[in-house]
Amino acid sequence: MVNKHLIPRKIDNKKLLEAFYKVPRHLYVPDRFRRFAYEDYPLDIGHGQTISQPYMVAYMLDLLNIENSDKVLEIGTGSGYQTAILAELAAEIYTVERIPELMITARNILDEQGYKNIYYRVGDGTKGWEKAYPPTQEFDKIVVSAASPSVPQSLINQLAERGLLVIPAGARRSQDLILIEKRNGETIETRHGGCTFVPLIGSEGWDAE
Ligand code: SAH
């Protein structure tokens, strides 16, 4: 997968590629799709949700330039695959998922894989890590894995100075990948191409259909 789908598409961050080599994606994919686990497309994980396309995960994390001292907030745990990649690269991962069943499945696999640097919360991630334990208030990096009509203000508030946030934002069925950097309390926004994610559903996202 790495050699066929990531390196040819200009993902050349060595640490990122190593994490992709290391994490077995088939563990995070439902049994019936295991034979497709190393193909470059999203797969159904139930509850109307998908495990993201590997290239898209790589592209978003490359934009974030994850460092090993980073505290990372992930919104949309889903299968837990990206959570595992993040846990290989950063110091602490705080991950939020709104569908309890998906969180249970993801957490079981991540626990089995021995990750000790992940904190989990079931709830509305458009509000970030609000009122969750441990009481972390600011994150070096934030990655949103579901599509929002706009960038939730709560997430901007929880981004540290010089921090980076990546989010697909736009229409319900097609979006642009947006990178936000916080500098001197101001946000600088750049756009990084079109994409398609499942909707981010919550008080600062979309209404449930
Ligand atoms: N990175 C994950 C992506 C899963 S799809 C993976 O590759 O498996 C996006 C996920 O975001 C879904 O599981 C969906 O339930 C979740 N989601 C949608 N709105 C959310 C919200 N407001 N808070 C937390 N999770 C949300």
mmCIF file of C-alpha atoms and ligand atoms in Angstrom:
data_model
loop_
_atom_site.group_PDB
_atom_site.id
_atom_site.type_symbol
_atom_site.label_atom_id
_atom_site.label_comp_id
_atom_site.label_asym_id
_atom_site.label_seq_id
_atom_site.Cartn_x
_atom_site.Cartn_y
_atom_site.Cartn_z
ATOM 1 C CA MET A 1 0.000 0.000 0.000
ATOM 2 C CA VAL A 2 2.769 2.414 0.978
ATOM 3 C CA ASN A 3 4.834 1.701 -2.129
ATOM 4 C CA LYS A 4 1.883 1.630 -4.498
ATOM 5 C CA HIS A 5 -0.396 4.400 -3.202
ATOM 6 C CA LEU A 6 1.514 6.772 -0.921
ATOM 7 C CA ILE A 7 5.089 7.157 -2.203
ATOM 8 C CA PRO A 8 4.064 7.622 -5.888
ATOM 9 C CA ARG A 9 1.668 10.373 -4.758
ATOM 10 C CA LYS A 10 4.468 12.351 -3.141
ATOM 11 C CA ILE A 11 4.058 11.361 0.494
ATOM 12 C CA ASP A 12 7.731 11.418 1.449
ATOM 13 C CA ASN A 13 7.723 12.134 5.185
ATOM 14 C CA LYS A 14 9.836 9.229 6.436
ATOM 15 C CA LYS A 15 8.336 8.976 9.915
ATOM 16 C CA LEU A 16 4.831 9.076 8.487
ATOM 17 C CA LEU A 17 5.607 6.302 5.997
ATOM 18 C CA GLU A 18 7.148 4.201 8.774
ATOM 19 C CA ALA A 19 3.935 4.497 10.792
ATOM 20 C CA PHE A 20 1.939 3.343 7.752
ATOM 21 C CA TYR A 21 4.265 0.340 7.348
ATOM 22 C CA LYS A 22 3.842 -0.522 10.995
ATOM 23 C CA VAL A 23 0.066 -0.282 11.545
ATOM 24 C CA PRO A 24 -1.861 -3.270 10.095
ATOM 25 C CA ARG A 25 -4.902 -1.650 8.432
ATOM 26 C CA HIS A 26 -6.732 -4.980 8.059
ATOM 27 C CA LEU A 27 -7.313 -5.064 11.844
ATOM 28 C CA TYR A 28 -9.428 -1.908 11.587
ATOM 29 C CA VAL A 29 -11.555 -3.091 8.652
ATOM 30 C CA PRO A 30 -14.658 -5.340 9.052
ATOM 31 C CA ASP A 31 -13.931 -9.039 8.313
ATOM 32 C CA ARG A 32 -15.840 -9.073 5.038
ATOM 33 C CA PHE A 33 -13.606 -6.336 3.573
ATOM 34 C CA ARG A 34 -10.263 -7.630 4.813
ATOM 35 C CA ARG A 35 -9.070 -8.516 1.333
ATOM 36 C CA PHE A 36 -9.440 -4.848 0.350
ATOM 37 C CA ALA A 37 -7.699 -3.494 3.441
ATOM 38 C CA TYR A 38 -4.567 -2.376 1.573
ATOM 39 C CA GLU A 39 -6.353 -0.793 -1.382
ATOM 40 C CA ASP A 40 -6.542 2.973 -1.595
ATOM 41 C CA TYR A 41 -10.220 3.638 -0.955
ATOM 42 C CA PRO A 42 -12.591 4.120 1.966
ATOM 43 C CA LEU A 43 -14.518 1.075 3.251
ATOM 44 C CA ASP A 44 -17.820 0.717 5.069
ATOM 45 C CA ILE A 45 -17.420 0.281 8.849
ATOM 46 C CA GLY A 46 -21.157 0.235 9.670
ATOM 47 C CA HIS A 47 -23.482 2.923 11.115
ATOM 48 C CA GLY A 48 -23.245 4.750 7.766
ATOM 49 C CA GLN A 49 -19.546 5.548 8.373
ATOM 50 C CA THR A 50 -16.315 4.720 6.550
ATOM 51 C CA ILE A 51 -12.666 4.128 7.306
ATOM 52 C CA SER A 52 -10.908 6.908 5.382
ATOM 53 C CA GLN A 53 -8.885 6.303 2.226
ATOM 54 C CA PRO A 54 -5.236 5.674 3.254
ATOM 55 C CA TYR A 55 -3.880 8.376 0.929
ATOM 56 C CA MET A 56 -6.241 10.939 2.474
ATOM 57 C CA VAL A 57 -5.096 10.001 5.997
ATOM 58 C CA ALA A 58 -1.466 10.333 4.875
ATOM 59 C CA TYR A 59 -2.133 13.642 3.115
ATOM 60 C CA MET A 60 -3.876 15.191 6.136
ATOM 61 C CA LEU A 61 -1.231 14.058 8.610
ATOM 62 C CA ASP A 62 1.524 15.241 6.251
ATOM 63 C CA LEU A 63 -0.083 18.719 6.198
ATOM 64 C CA LEU A 64 -0.095 18.683 10.013
ATOM 65 C CA ASN A 65 3.610 17.814 10.209
ATOM 66 C CA ILE A 66 3.063 15.718 13.355
ATOM 67 C CA GLU A 67 5.995 15.830 15.783
ATOM 68 C CA ASN A 68 6.742 13.374 18.567
ATOM 69 C CA SER A 69 6.089 15.955 21.293
ATOM 70 C CA ASP A 70 2.630 16.887 19.930
ATOM 71 C CA LYS A 71 -0.679 16.635 21.739
ATOM 72 C CA VAL A 72 -3.179 15.815 19.016
ATOM 73 C CA LEU A 73 -6.966 16.095 19.058
ATOM 74 C CA GLU A 74 -8.728 13.790 16.582
ATOM 75 C CA ILE A 75 -12.427 14.271 15.838
ATOM 76 C CA GLY A 76 -14.107 11.163 14.360
ATOM 77 C CA THR A 77 -12.320 8.069 15.696
ATOM 78 C CA GLY A 78 -14.307 5.805 13.374
ATOM 79 C CA SER A 79 -12.336 2.587 12.854
ATOM 80 C CA GLY A 80 -9.391 3.778 14.971
ATOM 81 C CA TYR A 81 -6.919 3.303 12.105
ATOM 82 C CA GLN A 82 -5.846 6.948 11.906
ATOM 83 C CA THR A 83 -5.766 7.033 15.710
ATOM 84 C CA ALA A 84 -3.162 4.239 15.617
ATOM 85 C CA ILE A 85 -1.060 6.071 13.019
ATOM 86 C CA LEU A 86 -1.216 9.198 15.202
ATOM 87 C CA ALA A 87 -0.313 7.218 18.328
ATOM 88 C CA GLU A 88 2.850 6.047 16.526
ATOM 89 C CA LEU A 89 3.849 9.615 15.684
ATOM 90 C CA ALA A 90 2.807 11.923 18.525
ATOM 91 C CA ALA A 91 3.034 12.088 22.326
ATOM 92 C CA GLU A 92 -0.658 12.037 23.250
ATOM 93 C CA ILE A 93 -3.807 11.506 21.232
ATOM 94 C CA TYR A 94 -7.229 12.711 22.374
ATOM 95 C CA THR A 95 -9.902 11.155 20.184
ATOM 96 C CA VAL A 96 -13.642 11.877 20.066
ATOM 97 C CA GLU A 97 -16.355 9.784 18.371
ATOM 98 C CA ARG A 98 -20.119 10.363 18.460
ATOM 99 C CA ILE A 99 -21.216 6.757 17.809
ATOM 100 C CA PRO A 100 -20.568 4.672 20.954
ATOM 101 C CA GLU A 101 -20.501 1.297 19.105
ATOM 102 C CA LEU A 102 -17.723 2.495 16.779
ATOM 103 C CA MET A 103 -15.721 3.797 19.717
ATOM 104 C CA ILE A 104 -16.004 0.462 21.540
ATOM 105 C CA THR A 105 -14.768 -1.510 18.519
ATOM 106 C CA ALA A 106 -11.935 0.949 17.840
ATOM 107 C CA ARG A 107 -10.871 1.072 21.447
ATOM 108 C CA ASN A 108 -10.769 -2.705 21.787
ATOM 109 C CA ILE A 109 -8.367 -2.986 18.856
ATOM 110 C CA LEU A 110 -6.197 -0.065 19.992
ATOM 111 C CA ASP A 111 -6.003 -1.519 23.523
ATOM 112 C CA GLU A 112 -5.095 -4.926 22.099
ATOM 113 C CA GLN A 113 -2.348 -3.271 20.068
ATOM 114 C CA GLY A 114 -0.936 -1.907 23.326
ATOM 115 C CA TYR A 115 -1.337 1.852 22.796
ATOM 116 C CA LYS A 116 -1.085 3.707 26.105
ATOM 117 C CA ASN A 117 -1.000 7.291 24.809
ATOM 118 C CA ILE A 118 -4.616 7.582 23.666
ATOM 119 C CA TYR A 119 -7.522 9.207 25.567
ATOM 120 C CA TYR A 120 -11.048 8.465 24.418
ATOM 121 C CA ARG A 121 -14.305 10.367 24.595
ATOM 122 C CA VAL A 122 -17.738 9.583 23.198
ATOM 123 C CA GLY A 123 -19.658 12.737 22.335
ATOM 124 C CA ASP A 124 -19.949 15.731 20.014
ATOM 125 C CA GLY A 125 -16.455 16.508 18.781
ATOM 126 C CA THR A 126 -17.501 19.820 17.211
ATOM 127 C CA LYS A 127 -17.076 21.066 20.772
ATOM 128 C CA GLY A 128 -13.576 19.615 20.968
ATOM 129 C CA TRP A 129 -12.311 18.105 24.219
ATOM 130 C CA GLU A 130 -14.734 20.085 26.364
ATOM 131 C CA LYS A 131 -15.255 18.775 29.899
ATOM 132 C CA ALA A 132 -13.386 15.552 29.224
ATOM 133 C CA TYR A 133 -10.621 13.887 31.207
ATOM 134 C CA PRO A 134 -7.691 14.627 31.290
ATOM 135 C CA PRO A 135 -8.547 18.347 31.327
ATOM 136 C CA THR A 136 -6.376 19.335 28.363
ATOM 137 C CA GLN A 137 -7.324 22.699 26.921
ATOM 138 C CA GLU A 138 -4.984 23.258 24.010
ATOM 139 C CA PHE A 139 -3.702 21.020 21.245
ATOM 140 C CA ASP A 140 -0.685 21.361 18.979
ATOM 141 C CA LYS A 141 -2.537 19.639 16.166
ATOM 142 C CA ILE A 142 -6.226 18.982 15.467
ATOM 143 C CA VAL A 143 -7.468 16.621 12.750
ATOM 144 C CA VAL A 144 -11.145 16.428 11.861
ATOM 145 C CA SER A 145 -12.073 13.309 9.880
ATOM 146 C CA ALA A 146 -15.630 14.307 8.989
ATOM 147 C CA ALA A 147 -16.927 17.158 6.851
ATOM 148 C CA SER A 148 -18.185 20.380 8.362
ATOM 149 C CA PRO A 149 -20.114 23.320 6.875
ATOM 150 C CA SER A 150 -17.488 25.611 8.429
ATOM 151 C CA VAL A 151 -14.629 25.427 10.906
ATOM 152 C CA PRO A 152 -16.084 24.987 14.436
ATOM 153 C CA GLN A 153 -15.082 27.927 16.643
ATOM 154 C CA SER A 154 -14.609 25.618 19.645
ATOM 155 C CA LEU A 155 -11.852 23.792 17.752
ATOM 156 C CA ILE A 156 -10.112 27.043 16.797
ATOM 157 C CA ASN A 157 -10.271 28.053 20.479
ATOM 158 C CA GLN A 158 -8.614 24.787 21.534
ATOM 159 C CA LEU A 159 -5.755 25.140 19.037
ATOM 160 C CA ALA A 160 -2.447 26.182 20.629
ATOM 161 C CA GLU A 161 -0.451 29.171 19.383
ATOM 162 C CA ARG A 162 1.461 28.010 16.258
ATOM 163 C CA GLY A 163 -0.811 24.966 16.187
ATOM 164 C CA LEU A 164 -2.283 23.449 13.027
ATOM 165 C CA LEU A 165 -5.804 22.197 12.333
ATOM 166 C CA VAL A 166 -6.941 20.264 9.259
ATOM 167 C CA ILE A 167 -10.625 19.876 8.368
ATOM 168 C CA PRO A 168 -12.717 19.079 5.295
ATOM 169 C CA ALA A 169 -15.199 21.965 5.020
ATOM 170 C CA GLY A 170 -17.837 22.969 2.495
ATOM 171 C CA ALA A 171 -21.014 21.346 1.188
ATOM 172 C CA ARG A 172 -22.519 18.225 2.719
ATOM 173 C CA ARG A 173 -21.296 15.964 -0.101
ATOM 174 C CA SER A 174 -18.102 17.623 -1.351
ATOM 175 C CA GLN A 175 -15.569 19.740 0.455
ATOM 176 C CA ASP A 176 -12.169 21.408 0.383
ATOM 177 C CA LEU A 177 -9.438 20.326 2.719
ATOM 178 C CA ILE A 178 -8.656 23.368 4.851
ATOM 179 C CA LEU A 179 -5.524 23.921 6.907
ATOM 180 C CA ILE A 180 -5.659 26.511 9.687
ATOM 181 C CA GLU A 181 -2.608 27.839 11.460
ATOM 182 C CA LYS A 182 -2.799 29.957 14.599
ATOM 183 C CA ARG A 183 -0.275 32.806 14.752
ATOM 184 C CA ASN A 184 -0.428 35.568 17.370
ATOM 185 C CA GLY A 185 -3.992 34.540 18.104
ATOM 186 C CA GLU A 186 -5.023 35.037 14.442
ATOM 187 C CA THR A 187 -5.872 32.220 12.056
ATOM 188 C CA ILE A 188 -4.284 31.763 8.650
ATOM 189 C CA GLU A 189 -6.270 29.556 6.273
ATOM 190 C CA THR A 190 -4.986 27.668 3.229
ATOM 191 C CA ARG A 191 -6.855 25.251 0.925
ATOM 192 C CA HIS A 192 -5.496 21.919 -0.173
ATOM 193 C CA GLY A 193 -7.833 20.445 -2.754
ATOM 194 C CA GLY A 194 -11.205 18.783 -2.998
ATOM 195 C CA CYS A 195 -12.310 15.805 -0.935
ATOM 196 C CA THR A 196 -15.386 13.867 0.187
ATOM 197 C CA PHE A 197 -15.985 12.906 3.806
ATOM 198 C CA VAL A 198 -19.015 11.735 5.773
ATOM 199 C CA PRO A 199 -20.718 14.642 7.578
ATOM 200 C CA LEU A 200 -19.568 15.992 10.929
ATOM 201 C CA ILE A 201 -22.786 15.909 12.921
ATOM 202 C CA GLY A 202 -23.102 18.136 15.963
ATOM 203 C CA SER A 203 -23.850 21.541 17.410
ATOM 204 C CA GLU A 204 -21.115 23.265 15.345
ATOM 205 C CA GLY A 205 -21.446 20.893 12.368
ATOM 206 C CA TRP A 206 -24.402 19.479 10.400
ATOM 207 C CA ASP A 207 -27.761 18.351 11.778
ATOM 208 C CA ALA A 208 -28.361 14.585 11.674
ATOM 209 C CA GLU A 209 -30.316 13.710 8.498
HETATM 210 N N1 SAH B 1 -10.472 8.494 10.675
HETATM 211 C C1 SAH B 1 -11.640 7.632 10.723
HETATM 212 C C2 SAH B 1 -12.775 8.311 9.983
HETATM 213 C C3 SAH B 1 -14.100 7.703 10.235
HETATM 214 S S1 SAH B 1 -15.440 8.493 9.356
HETATM 215 C C4 SAH B 1 -11.300 6.320 10.067
HETATM 216 O O1 SAH B 1 -10.494 6.326 9.138
HETATM 217 O O2 SAH B 1 -11.831 5.284 10.454
HETATM 218 C C5 SAH B 1 -15.769 9.880 10.382
HETATM 219 C C6 SAH B 1 -16.223 9.589 11.781
HETATM 220 O O3 SAH B 1 -16.607 10.817 12.388
HETATM 221 C C7 SAH B 1 -17.430 8.668 11.898
HETATM 222 O O4 SAH B 1 -17.099 7.582 12.711
HETATM 223 C C8 SAH B 1 -18.502 9.550 12.538
HETATM 224 O O5 SAH B 1 -19.363 8.857 13.420
HETATM 225 C C9 SAH B 1 -17.658 10.562 13.285
HETATM 226 N N2 SAH B 1 -18.327 11.806 13.621
HETATM 227 C C10 SAH B 1 -19.234 12.521 12.907
HETATM 228 N N3 SAH B 1 -19.601 13.628 13.576
HETATM 229 C C11 SAH B 1 -18.908 13.626 14.754
HETATM 230 C C12 SAH B 1 -18.843 14.505 15.878
HETATM 231 N N4 SAH B 1 -19.557 15.630 15.950
HETATM 232 N N5 SAH B 1 -18.020 14.171 16.893
HETATM 233 C C13 SAH B 1 -17.277 13.056 16.858
HETATM 234 N N6 SAH B 1 -17.286 12.183 15.825
HETATM 235 C C14 SAH B 1 -18.085 12.464 14.781
#
